[in-house]
């Protein structure tokens, strides 16, 4: 994989539009389809090692729908829907616990949507359902929850801290109010400040803040200011998301020189946060070294994930599944209503099967896009396939000096490769996933 001329074509192509996709959880949900036959979940999970699972609870409600967001969530769900949702969740958790048998859930995440859209009493119900079914308690199982500025209220934060939730993750996006409004999020700066103060005063001990760059009207100076403003709270973890414009969100590309603008802003984030003592673990994630890298976005999930709630994904080694997916209000409501009315949570009807090739690609994506890089031997041991022979693009990345072989045989992105890693991800997708995701985007 050495002695090739630098692959300038590849580099030029990736630089032209470096942020067209965000590889999060390969294969992406847009590649999921309805299965020909429902899959029996008891049979599926019986063949898995169930001793170190992660649990995820999706709470798909928000006080508003932000213009940039294409997550599965419903703004202003209206009377009664959250209560009915929690009743269905209790049924699903009980059914899941039954077919999982002696499974052990090692860590828990509550995401959405905005989990703290729920009241304290509703959050209590959700945690009670998890404890009854799986014996998980946040004071014994590391637990992380997402929140938003408007819903991070002292009563909820105190409750979360009291029951032992370890980490809270909040989307601030920018400290310049005008920039946040332009991406379709009616957030007052004083609300964001109030929420961060409340988290530090009353909330769980670890704080993660999400910021976004590449926004219309955002200058290098205002981005620098957002970063330094946020440092006042010294978050243990900061995610800097380049704005990616996704189908169905209705947000257009409004800046000339989009790609260069975002690369420049990415570099500012690296500079400001590194100077402030943060380490980088991926394109997006920066953390204080004392906290470590355990909750990493690309952390390999070799033991499987149990997703609960409508919109959650579950991962086994051979099959990923979830409920149906939508972004627009009418189909989201329909999917939610159908899910709430479900009386059989023991089958999966929608998802994707993972062949050995897909498993190997998933392993590569989870490790190559992380600063520690890909260990080809470990990949072969875990998936049975050698990524170096299966994926010639790895050699091209090395030839283009976007990746390098380290002394211990790993393939690791260079600094330039890391800043282009959102464009590198899709090069590793299988033809099937590429085709299905492209079709989904056209619909
Ligand atoms: C589930 S949301 C955050 C939780 C909470 N609902 C909130 O909005 O405050 C996860 C994060 O992904 C990022 N994100 C969402 N859509 C994005 C997009 N189109 N481009 C870049 N980042 C995005 C935002 O930073 C957002 O805070
Ligand atoms: S960004 Fe957060 S608050 Fe906004 S719609 Fe998405 S999940 Fe809801």
Short mmCIF file of C-alpha atoms and ligand atoms in Angstrom, two decimals:
data_model
loop_
_atom_site.label_atom_id
_atom_site.label_comp_id
_atom_site.label_asym_id
_atom_site.label_seq_id
_atom_site.Cartn_x
_atom_site.Cartn_y
_atom_site.Cartn_z
CA UNK A 1 0.00 0.00 0.00
CA UNK A 2 2.94 2.35 -0.49
CA UNK A 3 5.00 3.76 -3.37
CA UNK A 4 2.02 4.92 -5.39
CA UNK A 5 1.87 8.43 -6.81
CA UNK A 6 -0.37 10.72 -4.75
CA UNK A 7 -3.94 10.23 -5.92
CA UNK A 8 -4.77 13.85 -6.63
CA UNK A 9 -8.05 13.04 -8.43
CA UNK A 10 -9.50 11.45 -5.34
CA UNK A 11 -8.39 14.29 -3.14
CA UNK A 12 -9.77 16.94 -5.51
CA UNK A 13 -13.08 15.13 -5.73
CA UNK A 14 -13.42 14.85 -1.96
CA UNK A 15 -12.45 18.48 -1.45
CA UNK A 16 -15.07 19.69 -3.91
CA UNK A 17 -17.94 18.67 -1.66
CA UNK A 18 -16.61 17.27 1.55
CA UNK A 19 -19.79 17.19 3.62
CA UNK A 20 -22.44 15.55 1.55
CA UNK A 21 -23.20 12.87 4.06
CA UNK A 22 -22.70 12.05 7.68
CA UNK A 23 -21.83 8.42 8.26
CA UNK A 24 -23.59 7.67 11.48
CA UNK A 25 -24.55 4.09 12.14
CA UNK A 26 -23.82 2.24 8.92
CA UNK A 27 -25.93 1.13 7.13
CA UNK A 28 -27.95 4.33 7.28
CA UNK A 29 -31.66 4.05 7.96
CA UNK A 30 -32.41 5.22 4.43
CA UNK A 31 -31.16 1.78 3.29
CA UNK A 32 -33.77 -0.03 5.40
CA UNK A 33 -36.70 -1.72 3.67
CA UNK A 34 -39.73 -3.80 4.65
CA UNK A 35 -38.65 -7.43 5.07
CA UNK A 36 -40.28 -10.01 2.83
CA UNK A 37 -41.21 -12.00 5.95
CA UNK A 38 -41.48 -10.64 9.50
CA UNK A 39 -38.44 -11.67 11.54
CA UNK A 40 -39.02 -13.47 14.83
CA UNK A 41 -37.02 -11.49 17.38
CA UNK A 42 -36.73 -14.32 19.92
CA UNK A 43 -35.04 -16.48 17.27
CA UNK A 44 -32.85 -13.64 16.06
CA UNK A 45 -31.56 -12.70 19.51
CA UNK A 46 -31.14 -16.33 20.61
CA UNK A 47 -28.17 -16.52 18.25
CA UNK A 48 -26.45 -13.45 19.73
CA UNK A 49 -24.05 -12.87 22.59
CA UNK A 50 -26.38 -10.85 24.86
CA UNK A 51 -24.04 -10.12 27.73
CA UNK A 52 -22.81 -6.61 26.91
CA UNK A 53 -25.65 -4.89 25.09
CA UNK A 54 -26.27 -1.18 24.89
CA UNK A 55 -29.81 0.08 25.34
CA UNK A 56 -31.35 3.01 23.51
CA UNK A 57 -34.71 4.62 24.20
CA UNK A 58 -36.13 6.93 21.53
CA UNK A 59 -38.46 9.67 22.77
CA UNK A 60 -39.67 11.32 19.56
CA UNK A 61 -41.18 14.57 20.81
CA UNK A 62 -40.03 18.18 20.60
CA UNK A 63 -41.38 21.59 21.44
CA UNK A 64 -40.63 22.68 17.85
CA UNK A 65 -39.35 21.21 14.56
CA UNK A 66 -36.02 22.82 13.65
CA UNK A 67 -35.49 23.62 9.97
CA UNK A 68 -32.28 21.57 9.68
CA UNK A 69 -33.38 18.44 11.53
CA UNK A 70 -34.48 15.22 9.85
CA UNK A 71 -34.72 13.02 12.89
CA UNK A 72 -37.81 10.97 13.60
CA UNK A 73 -39.70 13.30 15.91
CA UNK A 74 -43.02 15.10 16.32
CA UNK A 75 -43.28 18.72 17.46
CA UNK A 76 -46.18 19.55 19.79
CA UNK A 77 -47.58 16.01 19.97
CA UNK A 78 -50.81 17.20 21.59
CA UNK A 79 -52.77 15.91 24.52
CA UNK A 80 -52.53 12.29 25.45
CA UNK A 81 -49.98 11.15 22.88
CA UNK A 82 -46.98 11.02 25.25
CA UNK A 83 -49.04 9.13 27.86
CA UNK A 84 -50.17 6.59 25.25
CA UNK A 85 -46.57 6.33 24.02
CA UNK A 86 -45.29 5.52 27.49
CA UNK A 87 -47.92 2.81 27.93
CA UNK A 88 -46.84 1.22 24.63
CA UNK A 89 -43.21 1.54 25.69
CA UNK A 90 -43.91 -0.42 28.88
CA UNK A 91 -45.48 -3.20 26.76
CA UNK A 92 -42.57 -3.20 24.31
CA UNK A 93 -39.95 -3.26 27.11
CA UNK A 94 -41.69 -6.21 28.80
CA UNK A 95 -41.95 -8.17 25.53
CA UNK A 96 -38.32 -7.39 24.67
CA UNK A 97 -37.06 -8.48 28.09
CA UNK A 98 -38.86 -11.76 27.62
CA UNK A 99 -37.24 -12.63 24.31
CA UNK A 100 -33.82 -11.31 25.38
CA UNK A 101 -33.78 -13.72 28.33
CA UNK A 102 -30.64 -13.40 30.43
CA UNK A 103 -29.32 -10.34 28.56
CA UNK A 104 -27.19 -7.73 30.28
CA UNK A 105 -27.52 -4.06 29.31
CA UNK A 106 -24.25 -2.29 30.09
CA UNK A 107 -25.12 1.30 29.13
CA UNK A 108 -28.17 3.32 28.32
CA UNK A 109 -28.91 6.32 26.09
CA UNK A 110 -32.12 8.30 25.85
CA UNK A 111 -32.39 10.32 22.66
CA UNK A 112 -34.92 11.80 20.32
CA UNK A 113 -36.35 14.13 19.60
CA UNK A 114 -35.95 15.75 22.95
CA UNK A 115 -36.37 13.30 25.85
CA UNK A 116 -36.77 16.20 28.29
CA UNK A 117 -39.88 17.28 26.42
CA UNK A 118 -41.42 14.78 28.86
CA UNK A 119 -42.32 15.97 32.35
CA UNK A 120 -40.54 14.62 35.41
CA UNK A 121 -43.50 12.31 36.08
CA UNK A 122 -43.31 10.98 32.51
CA UNK A 123 -39.54 10.51 32.70
CA UNK A 124 -40.10 8.56 35.92
CA UNK A 125 -42.49 6.27 34.06
CA UNK A 126 -39.97 5.71 31.28
CA UNK A 127 -37.14 4.82 33.69
CA UNK A 128 -39.52 2.62 35.71
CA UNK A 129 -40.45 0.67 32.57
CA UNK A 130 -36.75 0.09 31.82
CA UNK A 131 -36.01 -1.00 35.36
CA UNK A 132 -38.98 -3.39 35.52
CA UNK A 133 -38.01 -4.99 32.23
CA UNK A 134 -34.21 -5.06 32.31
CA UNK A 135 -33.21 -4.18 35.87
CA UNK A 136 -31.36 -1.12 34.56
CA UNK A 137 -31.06 1.85 36.91
CA UNK A 138 -29.10 4.97 35.96
CA UNK A 139 -27.16 4.80 39.24
CA UNK A 140 -25.81 1.39 38.21
CA UNK A 141 -25.85 1.57 34.39
CA UNK A 142 -24.01 4.55 32.77
CA UNK A 143 -26.81 6.66 31.28
CA UNK A 144 -26.81 9.59 28.90
CA UNK A 145 -29.79 11.76 27.92
CA UNK A 146 -30.37 14.45 25.29
CA UNK A 147 -31.99 17.73 26.16
CA UNK A 148 -32.68 21.11 24.57
CA UNK A 149 -32.36 24.67 25.90
CA UNK A 150 -36.11 25.18 26.38
CA UNK A 151 -36.67 21.88 28.20
CA UNK A 152 -33.52 21.68 30.38
CA UNK A 153 -35.43 22.97 33.41
CA UNK A 154 -34.09 22.76 36.99
CA UNK A 155 -36.79 20.28 38.08
CA UNK A 156 -35.94 17.82 35.29
CA UNK A 157 -32.20 18.30 35.73
CA UNK A 158 -32.39 17.71 39.48
CA UNK A 159 -34.45 14.59 38.94
CA UNK A 160 -31.96 13.25 36.39
CA UNK A 161 -29.04 13.95 38.68
CA UNK A 162 -30.78 12.35 41.67
CA UNK A 163 -31.44 9.09 39.86
CA UNK A 164 -27.81 8.95 38.73
CA UNK A 165 -27.86 9.95 35.05
CA UNK A 166 -24.22 10.52 34.18
CA UNK A 167 -24.25 12.73 31.12
CA UNK A 168 -26.55 15.26 29.53
CA UNK A 169 -26.22 16.36 25.92
CA UNK A 170 -27.67 19.68 24.77
CA UNK A 171 -27.97 21.26 21.33
CA UNK A 172 -26.91 24.92 21.47
CA UNK A 173 -25.77 25.17 17.79
CA UNK A 174 -24.52 28.78 17.99
CA UNK A 175 -24.40 31.56 20.56
CA UNK A 176 -25.40 34.11 17.90
CA UNK A 177 -29.18 34.22 18.00
CA UNK A 178 -29.53 35.36 14.39
CA UNK A 179 -27.59 32.32 13.10
CA UNK A 180 -29.78 29.88 15.00
CA UNK A 181 -32.93 31.58 13.74
CA UNK A 182 -31.71 31.31 10.15
CA UNK A 183 -31.51 27.53 10.40
CA UNK A 184 -35.11 27.47 11.54
CA UNK A 185 -34.70 27.19 15.30
CA UNK A 186 -36.46 29.90 17.29
CA UNK A 187 -34.02 29.79 20.22
CA UNK A 188 -33.31 32.81 22.44
CA UNK A 189 -29.70 33.13 23.54
CA UNK A 190 -30.78 33.77 27.14
CA UNK A 191 -32.63 30.42 27.12
CA UNK A 192 -29.44 28.65 26.04
CA UNK A 193 -27.41 30.42 28.75
CA UNK A 194 -30.08 29.64 31.37
CA UNK A 195 -30.05 25.95 30.38
CA UNK A 196 -26.26 25.65 30.57
CA UNK A 197 -26.20 27.38 33.97
CA UNK A 198 -28.97 25.10 35.20
CA UNK A 199 -27.13 21.98 34.01
CA UNK A 200 -23.98 23.02 35.86
CA UNK A 201 -25.97 23.99 38.98
CA UNK A 202 -28.45 21.11 39.16
CA UNK A 203 -27.82 18.60 36.41
CA UNK A 204 -25.87 15.40 35.77
CA UNK A 205 -22.11 15.72 36.22
CA UNK A 206 -21.02 15.43 32.59
CA UNK A 207 -22.06 17.97 29.96
CA UNK A 208 -21.98 17.57 26.19
CA UNK A 209 -22.71 20.58 23.96
CA UNK A 210 -23.59 20.40 20.26
CA UNK A 211 -22.52 23.29 18.03
CA UNK A 212 -22.94 23.76 14.29
CA UNK A 213 -20.82 25.52 11.68
CA UNK A 214 -21.20 26.28 7.99
CA UNK A 215 -24.34 28.26 8.78
CA UNK A 216 -25.63 31.07 6.58
CA UNK A 217 -24.39 34.40 7.92
CA UNK A 218 -21.90 32.72 10.25
CA UNK A 219 -18.48 34.33 9.95
CA UNK A 220 -15.15 32.97 11.12
CA UNK A 221 -15.30 35.52 13.89
CA UNK A 222 -18.81 34.59 15.05
CA UNK A 223 -17.93 30.86 14.95
CA UNK A 224 -14.84 31.54 17.06
CA UNK A 225 -17.09 33.42 19.46
CA UNK A 226 -19.56 30.53 19.74
CA UNK A 227 -16.70 28.20 20.62
CA UNK A 228 -15.15 30.52 23.21
CA UNK A 229 -18.55 31.43 24.70
CA UNK A 230 -19.28 27.74 25.29
CA UNK A 231 -15.91 27.20 26.97
CA UNK A 232 -17.22 29.30 29.88
CA UNK A 233 -19.13 26.15 30.98
CA UNK A 234 -16.14 23.87 30.27
CA UNK A 235 -18.24 21.05 28.76
CA UNK A 236 -16.59 17.65 29.15
CA UNK A 237 -17.47 17.01 25.51
CA UNK A 238 -18.21 19.26 22.53
CA UNK A 239 -19.58 18.08 19.19
CA UNK A 240 -19.03 20.47 16.28
CA UNK A 241 -21.36 19.50 13.44
CA UNK A 242 -20.83 20.87 9.95
CA UNK A 243 -24.31 21.77 8.73
CA UNK A 244 -25.36 19.09 6.35
CA UNK A 245 -28.37 19.76 4.23
CA UNK A 246 -30.49 16.69 4.07
CA UNK A 247 -33.47 15.68 2.04
CA UNK A 248 -36.81 16.57 3.55
CA UNK A 249 -35.54 19.39 5.74
CA UNK A 250 -36.19 22.10 3.16
CA UNK A 251 -33.05 24.01 4.01
CA UNK A 252 -31.11 25.08 0.91
CA UNK A 253 -27.44 25.72 0.39
CA UNK A 254 -27.18 29.43 0.69
CA UNK A 255 -23.47 30.13 0.78
CA UNK A 256 -21.10 30.48 -2.15
CA UNK A 257 -17.85 28.56 -1.61
CA UNK A 258 -19.71 26.29 0.83
CA UNK A 259 -16.99 23.63 1.03
CA UNK A 260 -14.08 26.05 1.64
CA UNK A 261 -16.07 27.97 4.20
CA UNK A 262 -16.72 24.88 6.26
CA UNK A 263 -13.19 23.56 6.02
CA UNK A 264 -11.96 26.92 7.35
CA UNK A 265 -14.44 26.75 10.20
CA UNK A 266 -13.53 23.15 10.99
CA UNK A 267 -9.90 24.22 11.35
CA UNK A 268 -10.92 27.03 13.70
CA UNK A 269 -12.73 24.50 15.89
CA UNK A 270 -9.64 22.26 15.99
CA UNK A 271 -7.42 25.23 16.88
CA UNK A 272 -9.66 26.79 19.54
CA UNK A 273 -10.58 23.53 21.25
CA UNK A 274 -7.08 22.03 21.13
CA UNK A 275 -5.69 25.25 22.64
CA UNK A 276 -8.31 24.95 25.37
CA UNK A 277 -7.07 21.45 26.31
CA UNK A 278 -9.56 19.30 24.37
CA UNK A 279 -8.63 16.20 22.42
CA UNK A 280 -10.24 15.24 19.15
CA UNK A 281 -11.58 11.75 18.55
CA UNK A 282 -13.30 12.28 15.18
CA UNK A 283 -14.27 15.03 12.77
CA UNK A 284 -17.00 16.14 15.19
CA UNK A 285 -16.07 15.10 18.67
CA UNK A 286 -13.79 16.90 21.12
CA UNK A 287 -13.44 15.85 24.75
CA UNK A 288 -11.56 16.68 27.91
CA UNK A 289 -8.94 13.96 28.42
CA UNK A 290 -10.08 13.23 32.00
CA UNK A 291 -13.40 11.99 30.57
CA UNK A 292 -11.99 9.54 28.05
CA UNK A 293 -13.49 8.30 24.83
CA UNK A 294 -16.10 5.83 26.03
CA UNK A 295 -19.17 7.58 24.65
CA UNK A 296 -17.80 8.04 21.19
CA UNK A 297 -20.04 8.47 18.16
CA UNK A 298 -18.07 5.85 16.24
CA UNK A 299 -17.40 3.56 19.18
CA UNK A 300 -17.63 0.08 17.77
CA UNK A 301 -20.82 -1.54 19.01
CA UNK A 302 -19.73 -5.15 18.65
CA UNK A 303 -22.16 -6.50 21.22
CA UNK A 304 -25.39 -5.24 19.75
CA UNK A 305 -27.93 -2.64 20.64
CA UNK A 306 -31.49 -2.96 21.87
CA UNK A 307 -33.60 -0.06 20.67
CA UNK A 308 -36.87 0.75 22.40
CA UNK A 309 -39.56 3.20 21.41
CA UNK A 310 -40.78 4.21 17.98
CA UNK A 311 -37.93 5.26 15.70
CA UNK A 312 -35.20 3.43 17.67
CA UNK A 313 -32.84 1.16 15.78
CA UNK A 314 -31.72 -2.22 17.10
CA UNK A 315 -28.51 -3.89 15.99
CA UNK A 316 -27.63 -7.53 15.99
CA UNK A 317 -24.61 -8.88 14.13
CA UNK A 318 -26.73 -10.13 11.23
CA UNK A 319 -29.72 -7.78 11.14
CA UNK A 320 -30.51 -4.15 11.93
CA UNK A 321 -34.15 -3.23 12.43
CA UNK A 322 -36.42 -0.39 13.52
CA UNK A 323 -39.90 0.97 13.01
CA UNK A 324 -40.58 2.80 9.75
CA UNK A 325 -38.96 6.19 9.27
CA UNK A 326 -40.34 9.60 8.23
CA UNK A 327 -39.68 13.27 8.81
CA UNK A 328 -42.84 15.07 7.72
CA UNK A 329 -45.53 15.55 10.30
CA UNK A 330 -48.34 13.51 8.74
CA UNK A 331 -46.38 10.27 8.18
CA UNK A 332 -44.57 10.66 11.51
CA UNK A 333 -47.95 10.87 13.25
CA UNK A 334 -49.23 7.84 11.38
CA UNK A 335 -46.16 5.75 12.24
CA UNK A 336 -46.41 6.81 15.88
CA UNK A 337 -50.11 5.96 16.09
CA UNK A 338 -49.52 2.54 14.48
CA UNK A 339 -46.66 1.85 16.87
CA UNK A 340 -48.74 2.84 19.90
CA UNK A 341 -51.49 0.47 18.72
CA UNK A 342 -49.05 -2.44 18.26
CA UNK A 343 -49.86 -5.46 20.35
CA UNK A 344 -47.04 -7.66 19.05
CA UNK A 345 -43.54 -6.37 19.72
CA UNK A 346 -41.92 -9.75 19.07
CA UNK A 347 -41.33 -9.38 15.33
CA UNK A 348 -39.34 -6.98 13.16
CA UNK A 349 -40.76 -5.93 9.81
CA UNK A 350 -38.37 -3.20 8.62
CA UNK A 351 -34.59 -2.99 8.44
CA UNK A 352 -31.61 -4.51 6.65
CA UNK A 353 -29.77 -7.81 6.73
CA UNK A 354 -26.02 -7.61 7.12
CA UNK A 355 -23.95 -9.93 4.94
CA UNK A 356 -20.32 -10.63 5.89
CA UNK A 357 -19.34 -7.87 3.44
CA UNK A 358 -21.66 -5.34 5.15
CA UNK A 359 -20.35 -6.34 8.58
CA UNK A 360 -16.80 -5.78 7.41
CA UNK A 361 -17.71 -2.35 5.93
CA UNK A 362 -19.45 -1.38 9.16
CA UNK A 363 -16.38 -2.33 11.17
CA UNK A 364 -14.13 -0.32 8.85
CA UNK A 365 -16.37 2.76 9.02
CA UNK A 366 -16.62 2.61 12.80
CA UNK A 367 -12.86 2.57 13.21
CA UNK A 368 -11.36 4.38 10.21
CA UNK A 369 -13.35 7.58 10.83
CA UNK A 370 -12.05 7.67 14.39
CA UNK A 371 -8.60 9.07 15.22
CA UNK A 372 -7.34 5.65 16.38
CA UNK A 373 -7.91 4.18 12.93
CA UNK A 374 -8.57 0.70 11.57
CA UNK A 375 -6.72 -2.40 12.70
CA UNK A 376 -7.07 -4.73 9.66
CA UNK A 377 -6.17 -7.84 11.68
CA UNK A 378 -8.82 -7.08 14.29
CA UNK A 379 -11.33 -6.46 11.51
CA UNK A 380 -10.49 -9.84 9.94
CA UNK A 381 -10.80 -11.55 13.31
CA UNK A 382 -14.19 -9.90 13.96
CA UNK A 383 -15.76 -10.24 10.52
CA UNK A 384 -13.84 -12.96 8.69
CA UNK A 385 -12.88 -10.63 5.84
CA UNK A 386 -9.64 -8.79 5.18
CA UNK A 387 -10.54 -5.12 4.57
CA UNK A 388 -7.29 -4.38 2.74
CA UNK A 389 -8.00 -6.91 -0.02
CA UNK A 390 -11.76 -6.36 -0.03
CA UNK A 391 -11.65 -2.56 -0.19
CA UNK A 392 -9.08 -1.26 -2.70
CA UNK A 393 -10.18 2.28 -1.81
CA UNK A 394 -8.14 1.95 1.40
CA UNK A 395 -4.98 1.78 -0.70
CA UNK A 396 -6.17 4.78 -2.69
CA UNK A 397 -6.65 6.77 0.51
CA UNK A 398 -3.09 5.94 1.52
CA UNK A 399 -1.81 6.86 -1.96
CA UNK A 400 -3.67 10.17 -1.74
CA UNK A 401 -2.01 10.78 1.64
CA UNK A 402 -5.44 10.97 3.25
CA UNK A 403 -4.57 7.90 5.32
CA UNK A 404 -1.33 6.29 6.48
CA UNK A 405 -0.10 2.93 7.72
CA UNK A 406 1.14 3.21 11.28
CA UNK A 407 4.05 1.25 12.77
CA UNK A 408 1.65 -1.24 14.34
CA UNK A 409 -0.13 -1.94 11.03
CA UNK A 410 -3.17 0.28 11.53
CA UNK A 411 -4.63 2.44 8.80
CA UNK A 412 -5.24 5.89 10.19
CA UNK A 413 -6.58 9.03 8.56
CA UNK A 414 -4.08 11.87 8.29
CA UNK A 415 -5.13 15.33 9.52
CA UNK A 416 -6.28 16.08 5.97
CA UNK A 417 -8.16 12.77 5.77
CA UNK A 418 -9.89 13.47 9.08
CA UNK A 419 -11.20 16.82 7.87
CA UNK A 420 -12.55 15.08 4.76
CA UNK A 421 -13.88 12.09 6.65
CA UNK A 422 -17.55 12.82 5.90
CA UNK A 423 -16.74 12.46 2.22
CA UNK A 424 -14.54 9.40 2.80
CA UNK A 425 -17.34 7.51 4.59
CA UNK A 426 -19.55 7.00 1.51
CA UNK A 427 -16.57 5.58 -0.47
CA UNK A 428 -16.80 2.58 1.84
CA UNK A 429 -20.52 1.94 1.42
CA UNK A 430 -21.58 -1.18 -0.44
CA UNK A 431 -23.27 -0.79 -3.85
CA UNK A 432 -26.51 -2.05 -2.28
CA UNK A 433 -26.53 0.54 0.51
CA UNK A 434 -25.53 3.30 -1.89
CA UNK A 435 -28.35 2.40 -4.27
CA UNK A 436 -30.99 2.09 -1.59
CA UNK A 437 -29.99 5.33 0.15
CA UNK A 438 -29.92 7.25 -3.14
CA UNK A 439 -33.39 5.96 -3.99
CA UNK A 440 -34.67 6.92 -0.57
CA UNK A 441 -33.35 10.47 -1.06
CA UNK A 442 -35.26 10.80 -4.33
CA UNK A 443 -38.56 9.79 -2.79
C1 LIG B 1 -30.92 15.05 18.58
S1 LIG B 1 -30.22 16.58 18.16
C2 LIG B 1 -29.97 17.40 19.74
C3 LIG B 1 -30.91 17.32 20.91
C4 LIG B 1 -32.01 18.33 21.08
N1 LIG B 1 -33.18 17.81 20.40
C5 LIG B 1 -31.72 19.71 20.60
O1 LIG B 1 -32.02 19.99 19.45
O2 LIG B 1 -31.21 20.53 21.37
C6 LIG B 1 -28.55 16.18 17.79
C7 LIG B 1 -27.63 17.24 17.18
O3 LIG B 1 -27.34 16.93 15.81
C8 LIG B 1 -26.95 18.12 15.16
N2 LIG B 1 -27.65 18.18 13.87
C9 LIG B 1 -28.92 17.85 13.62
N3 LIG B 1 -29.21 18.05 12.31
C10 LIG B 1 -28.09 18.55 11.73
C11 LIG B 1 -27.74 18.99 10.43
N4 LIG B 1 -28.63 19.00 9.44
N5 LIG B 1 -26.49 19.41 10.20
C12 LIG B 1 -25.59 19.42 11.21
N6 LIG B 1 -25.87 19.04 12.44
C13 LIG B 1 -27.09 18.61 12.72
C14 LIG B 1 -27.32 19.30 16.05
O4 LIG B 1 -26.16 19.89 16.58
C15 LIG B 1 -28.15 18.66 17.14
O5 LIG B 1 -27.98 19.30 18.37
S1 LIG B 2 -32.83 19.54 16.47
FE1 LIG B 2 -33.55 18.72 18.40
S2 LIG B 2 -35.24 20.11 19.02
FE2 LIG B 2 -34.87 20.47 16.87
S3 LIG B 2 -36.37 19.14 15.83
FE3 LIG B 2 -34.40 18.01 15.92
S4 LIG B 2 -34.55 16.79 17.74
FE4 LIG B 2 -36.16 18.39 17.90
#
